[in-house]
Short mmCIF file of C-alpha atoms in Angstrom, two decimals:
data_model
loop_
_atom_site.label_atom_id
_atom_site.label_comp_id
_atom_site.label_asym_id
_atom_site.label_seq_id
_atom_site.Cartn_x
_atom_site.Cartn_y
_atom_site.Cartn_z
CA UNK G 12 -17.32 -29.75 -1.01
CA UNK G 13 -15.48 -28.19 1.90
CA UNK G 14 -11.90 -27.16 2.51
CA UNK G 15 -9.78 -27.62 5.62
CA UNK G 16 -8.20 -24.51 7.23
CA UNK G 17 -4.67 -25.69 5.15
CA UNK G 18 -6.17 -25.92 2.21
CA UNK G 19 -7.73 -22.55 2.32
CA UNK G 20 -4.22 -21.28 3.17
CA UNK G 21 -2.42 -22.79 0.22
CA UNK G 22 -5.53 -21.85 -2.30
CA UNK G 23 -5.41 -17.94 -1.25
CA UNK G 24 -1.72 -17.61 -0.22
CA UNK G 25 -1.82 -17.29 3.09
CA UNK G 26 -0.76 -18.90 6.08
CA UNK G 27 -3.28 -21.26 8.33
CA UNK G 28 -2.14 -19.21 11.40
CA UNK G 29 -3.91 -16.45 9.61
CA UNK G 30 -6.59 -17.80 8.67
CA UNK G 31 -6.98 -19.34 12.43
CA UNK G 32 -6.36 -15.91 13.84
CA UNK G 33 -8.89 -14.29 11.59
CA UNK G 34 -10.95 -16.63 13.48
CA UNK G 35 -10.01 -15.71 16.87
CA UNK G 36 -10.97 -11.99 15.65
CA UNK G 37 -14.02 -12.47 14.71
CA UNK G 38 -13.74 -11.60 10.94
CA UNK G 39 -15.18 -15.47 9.77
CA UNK G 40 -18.50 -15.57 11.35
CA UNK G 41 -19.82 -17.07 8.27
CA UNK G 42 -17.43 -20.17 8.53
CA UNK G 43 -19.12 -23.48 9.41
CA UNK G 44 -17.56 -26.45 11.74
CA UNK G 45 -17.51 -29.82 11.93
CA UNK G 46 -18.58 -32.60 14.92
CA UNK G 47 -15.28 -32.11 16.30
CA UNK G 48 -15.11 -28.41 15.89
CA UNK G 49 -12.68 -27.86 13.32
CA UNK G 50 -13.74 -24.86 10.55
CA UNK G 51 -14.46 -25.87 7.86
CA UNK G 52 -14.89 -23.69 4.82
CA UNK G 53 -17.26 -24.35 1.60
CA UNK G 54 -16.27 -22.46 -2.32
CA UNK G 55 -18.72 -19.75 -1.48
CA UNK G 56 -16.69 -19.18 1.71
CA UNK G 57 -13.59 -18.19 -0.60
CA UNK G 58 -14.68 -14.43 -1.95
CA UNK G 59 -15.11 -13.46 1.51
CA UNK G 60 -11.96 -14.63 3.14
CA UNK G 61 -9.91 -12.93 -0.29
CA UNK G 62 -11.76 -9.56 0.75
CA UNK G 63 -10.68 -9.74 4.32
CA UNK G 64 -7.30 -10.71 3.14
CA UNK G 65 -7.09 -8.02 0.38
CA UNK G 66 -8.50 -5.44 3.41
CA UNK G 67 -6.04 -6.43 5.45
CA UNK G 68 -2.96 -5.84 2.74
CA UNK G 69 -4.29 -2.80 1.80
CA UNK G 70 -4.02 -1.12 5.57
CA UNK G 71 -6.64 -1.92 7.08
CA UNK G 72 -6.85 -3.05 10.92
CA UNK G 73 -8.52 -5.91 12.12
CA UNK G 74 -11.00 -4.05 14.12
CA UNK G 75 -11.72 -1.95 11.14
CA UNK G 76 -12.08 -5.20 9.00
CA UNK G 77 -14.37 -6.31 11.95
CA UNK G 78 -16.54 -3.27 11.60
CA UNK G 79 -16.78 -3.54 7.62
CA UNK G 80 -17.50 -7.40 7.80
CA UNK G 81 -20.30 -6.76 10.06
CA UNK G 82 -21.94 -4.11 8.18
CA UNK G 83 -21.26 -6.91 5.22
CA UNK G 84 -23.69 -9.39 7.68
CA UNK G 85 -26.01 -6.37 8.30
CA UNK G 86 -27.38 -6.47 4.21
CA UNK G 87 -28.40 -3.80 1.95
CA UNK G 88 -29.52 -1.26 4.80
CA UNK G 89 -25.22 -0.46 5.18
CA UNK G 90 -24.35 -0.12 1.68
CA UNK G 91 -23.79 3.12 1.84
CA UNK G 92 -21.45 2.65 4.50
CA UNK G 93 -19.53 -0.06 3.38
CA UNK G 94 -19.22 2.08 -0.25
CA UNK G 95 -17.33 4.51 1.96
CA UNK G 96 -15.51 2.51 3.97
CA UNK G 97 -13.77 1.28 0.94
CA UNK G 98 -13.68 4.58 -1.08
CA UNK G 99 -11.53 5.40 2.07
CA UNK G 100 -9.50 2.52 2.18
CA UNK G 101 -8.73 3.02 -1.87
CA UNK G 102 -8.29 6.75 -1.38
CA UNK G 103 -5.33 6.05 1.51
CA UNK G 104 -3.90 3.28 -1.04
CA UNK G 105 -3.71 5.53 -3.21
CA UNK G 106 -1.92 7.86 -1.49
CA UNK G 107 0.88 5.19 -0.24
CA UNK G 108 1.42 4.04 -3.86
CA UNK G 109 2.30 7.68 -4.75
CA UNK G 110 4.69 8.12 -1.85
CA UNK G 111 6.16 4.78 -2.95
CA UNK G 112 6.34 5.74 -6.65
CA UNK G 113 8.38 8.88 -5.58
CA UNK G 114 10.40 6.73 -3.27
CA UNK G 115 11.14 4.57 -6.28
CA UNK G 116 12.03 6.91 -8.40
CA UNK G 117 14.40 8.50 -5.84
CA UNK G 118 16.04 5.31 -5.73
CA UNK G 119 15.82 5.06 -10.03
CA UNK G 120 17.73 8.54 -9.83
CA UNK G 121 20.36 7.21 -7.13
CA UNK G 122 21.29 3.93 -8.20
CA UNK G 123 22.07 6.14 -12.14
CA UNK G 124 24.00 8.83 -10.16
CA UNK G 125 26.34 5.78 -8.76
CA UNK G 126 26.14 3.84 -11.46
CA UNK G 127 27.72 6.74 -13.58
CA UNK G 128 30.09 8.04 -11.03
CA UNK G 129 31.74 4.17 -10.52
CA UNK G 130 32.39 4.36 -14.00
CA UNK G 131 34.06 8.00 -14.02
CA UNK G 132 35.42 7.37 -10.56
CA UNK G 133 33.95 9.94 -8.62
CA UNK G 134 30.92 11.47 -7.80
CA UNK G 135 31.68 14.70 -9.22
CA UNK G 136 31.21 13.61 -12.52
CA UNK G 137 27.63 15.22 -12.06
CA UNK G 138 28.31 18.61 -10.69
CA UNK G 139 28.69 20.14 -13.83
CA UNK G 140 26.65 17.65 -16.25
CA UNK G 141 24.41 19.63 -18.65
CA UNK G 142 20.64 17.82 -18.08
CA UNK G 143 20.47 17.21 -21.66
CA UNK G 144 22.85 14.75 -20.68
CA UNK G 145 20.86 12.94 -18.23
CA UNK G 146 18.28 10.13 -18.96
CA UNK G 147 14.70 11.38 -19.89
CA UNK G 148 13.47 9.74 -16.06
CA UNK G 149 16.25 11.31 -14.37
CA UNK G 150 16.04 14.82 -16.03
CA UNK G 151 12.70 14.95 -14.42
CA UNK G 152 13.85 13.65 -10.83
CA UNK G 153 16.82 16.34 -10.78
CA UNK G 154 14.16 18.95 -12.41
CA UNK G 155 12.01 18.08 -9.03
CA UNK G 156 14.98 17.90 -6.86
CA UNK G 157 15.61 21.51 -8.16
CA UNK G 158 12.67 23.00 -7.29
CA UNK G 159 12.51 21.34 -3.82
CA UNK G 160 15.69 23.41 -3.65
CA UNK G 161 14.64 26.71 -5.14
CA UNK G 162 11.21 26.68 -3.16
CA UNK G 163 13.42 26.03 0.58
CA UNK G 164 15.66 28.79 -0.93
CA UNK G 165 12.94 30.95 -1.62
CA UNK G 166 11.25 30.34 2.02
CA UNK G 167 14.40 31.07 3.64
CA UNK G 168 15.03 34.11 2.21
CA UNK G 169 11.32 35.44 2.63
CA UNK G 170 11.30 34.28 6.52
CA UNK G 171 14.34 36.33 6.90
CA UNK G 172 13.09 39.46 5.88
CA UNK G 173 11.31 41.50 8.16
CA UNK G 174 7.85 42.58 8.04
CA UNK G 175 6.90 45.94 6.37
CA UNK G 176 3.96 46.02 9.00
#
């Protein structure tokens, strides 16, 4: 059975301008057209395009994609390559979803300091809080906070002393 360009849009989410411009890049080599020219893709054709897809979401560029899917078409001889090529691509994922975590719970510590100063009516309702007080999650983004601010305090004061050279 084989799928029009639409159909494999709607099936993995994506849109057929995608799909088409994957195409134009070179990343669907393996596609098949018919007697008027139009691509047209069979089931196996679907794991492939949901790696490029998921390759593309998780960073990677197009040229880099390009490089991977060839070493793909290349066989057993890049393995090897490929293995770290992705162990890459994870590793940097990785790394993002940690920023974005902390990010998160930046925003998990702000939205509680706001939420609890609109109900005191002022945002001094934390200065003197004991962190006993505080949510378990937000104990531990002040504790951070904290020592952000003790290890800049402890820099400054150590760049302004002067050398005992």
């Amino acid at each position: 059975m084989y799928y029009t360009v639409c159909e494999v849009a709607r099936r993995l989410n994506l849109s057929p301008h995608t799909i088409r411009y994957y195409g134009k890049e070179g990343l669907l080599t393996f596609v098949e057209r018919d007697q008027n020219g139009n691509r047209i893709f069979k089931e196996s054709d679907f794991e492939r395009l949901f790696i490029i897809a998921s390759l593309k979401r998780a960073g990677m560029t197009i040229k880099q994609i390009r490089e991977f899917t060839v070493l793909c078409d290349q066989g057993d001889s890049t393995i090897a390559q490929r293995l770290q090529i992705i162990m890459d691509q994870r590793d940097s994922v990785e790394e993002q979803i940690t920023e974005l975590q902390d990010a998160l719970d930046v925003l998990k510590y702000k939205t509680w300091l706001y939420e609890v100063a609109l109900e005191s009516g002022t945002t001094a309702v934390h200065d003197d809080m004991p962190l006993e007080e505080m949510p378990p999650n937000i104990q531990r983004i002040k504790e951070r906070i904290r020592r952000l601010t003790d290890d800049m305090e402890q820099r400054y004061k150590t760049a302004g002393k002067p050398s005992t050279e």
